[in-house]
mmCIF file of C-alpha atoms in Angstrom:
data_model
loop_
_atom_site.group_PDB
_atom_site.id
_atom_site.type_symbol
_atom_site.label_atom_id
_atom_site.label_comp_id
_atom_site.label_asym_id
_atom_site.label_seq_id
_atom_site.Cartn_x
_atom_site.Cartn_y
_atom_site.Cartn_z
ATOM 1 C CA MET A 1276 0.292 0.261 0.026
ATOM 2 C CA THR A 1277 1.437 3.535 -1.409
ATOM 3 C CA VAL A 1278 0.769 5.938 0.999
ATOM 4 C CA CYS A 1279 0.728 9.763 -0.339
ATOM 5 C CA VAL A 1280 2.307 12.768 1.144
ATOM 6 C CA ALA A 1281 1.824 16.354 0.622
ATOM 7 C CA MET A 1282 4.754 18.485 2.149
ATOM 8 C CA ASN A 1283 3.420 22.293 3.862
ATOM 9 C CA GLY A 1284 7.031 23.994 3.437
ATOM 10 C CA PHE A 1285 9.988 23.226 1.535
ATOM 11 C CA GLY A 1286 12.865 24.613 3.896
ATOM 12 C CA ARG A 1287 16.142 22.925 5.419
ATOM 13 C CA ILE A 1288 13.909 20.323 6.965
ATOM 14 C CA GLY A 1289 11.333 19.469 4.354
ATOM 15 C CA ARG A 1290 14.201 19.119 1.359
ATOM 16 C CA ASN A 1291 15.976 16.777 3.643
ATOM 17 C CA ILE A 1292 13.131 14.515 4.377
ATOM 18 C CA LEU A 1293 12.318 14.413 0.573
ATOM 19 C CA ARG A 1294 16.150 13.966 0.052
ATOM 20 C CA ALA A 1295 15.764 10.557 2.573
ATOM 21 C CA ILE A 1296 12.610 9.446 0.987
ATOM 22 C CA MET A 1297 14.317 9.857 -2.875
ATOM 23 C CA GLY A 1298 17.268 8.210 -1.512
ATOM 24 C CA ASN A 1299 16.478 5.210 0.065
ATOM 25 C CA GLY A 1300 14.664 3.243 -2.549
ATOM 26 C CA ARG A 1301 11.350 3.046 -0.315
ATOM 27 C CA GLN A 1302 8.297 2.404 -3.161
ATOM 28 C CA ASP A 1303 5.220 2.690 -0.134
ATOM 29 C CA ILE A 1304 5.892 6.654 0.185
ATOM 30 C CA GLN A 1305 4.699 8.741 -2.739
ATOM 31 C CA VAL A 1306 5.283 12.884 -2.148
ATOM 32 C CA VAL A 1307 2.439 14.428 -4.349
ATOM 33 C CA ALA A 1308 2.558 18.055 -3.395
ATOM 34 C CA VAL A 1309 4.945 20.490 -2.102
ATOM 35 C CA ASN A 1310 3.770 24.188 -0.854
ATOM 36 C CA ASP A 1311 6.071 26.274 -0.488
ATOM 37 C CA LEU A 1312 6.134 30.430 -2.062
ATOM 38 C CA GLY A 1313 9.151 29.652 -3.894
ATOM 39 C CA SER A 1314 9.370 29.170 -7.496
ATOM 40 C CA VAL A 1315 9.939 25.828 -9.209
ATOM 41 C CA GLU A 1316 13.065 27.032 -10.145
ATOM 42 C CA ILE A 1317 14.759 27.666 -7.177
ATOM 43 C CA ASN A 1318 13.416 24.796 -5.113
ATOM 44 C CA THR A 1319 14.516 22.841 -7.657
ATOM 45 C CA HIS A 1320 18.369 24.067 -7.090
ATOM 46 C CA LEU A 1321 18.094 24.056 -3.680
ATOM 47 C CA LEU A 1322 17.035 20.827 -3.386
ATOM 48 C CA HIS A 1323 19.728 19.420 -5.983
ATOM 49 C CA SER A 1324 22.101 21.685 -3.562
ATOM 50 C CA LYS A 1325 23.994 20.002 -0.779
ATOM 51 C CA ARG A 1326 25.090 22.721 1.387
ATOM 52 C CA SER A 1327 22.049 23.912 3.546
ATOM 53 C CA ILE A 1328 24.667 25.784 5.722
ATOM 54 C CA ARG A 1329 26.388 29.050 4.872
ATOM 55 C CA LYS A 1330 29.714 30.408 6.579
ATOM 56 C CA MET A 1331 29.106 33.805 8.365
#
């Protein structure tokens, strides 16, 4: 049975959760929606970027 998940927010934690879901190869979890204020292009770039903490 597949569990459908919708994410509200795509900040650091949301991106890490999506990476974990995609990275472990589980077929029983399906992300069907992501609600965020950013554009698709920006969120795609942030998802593929491994850098989450910047130097001050």
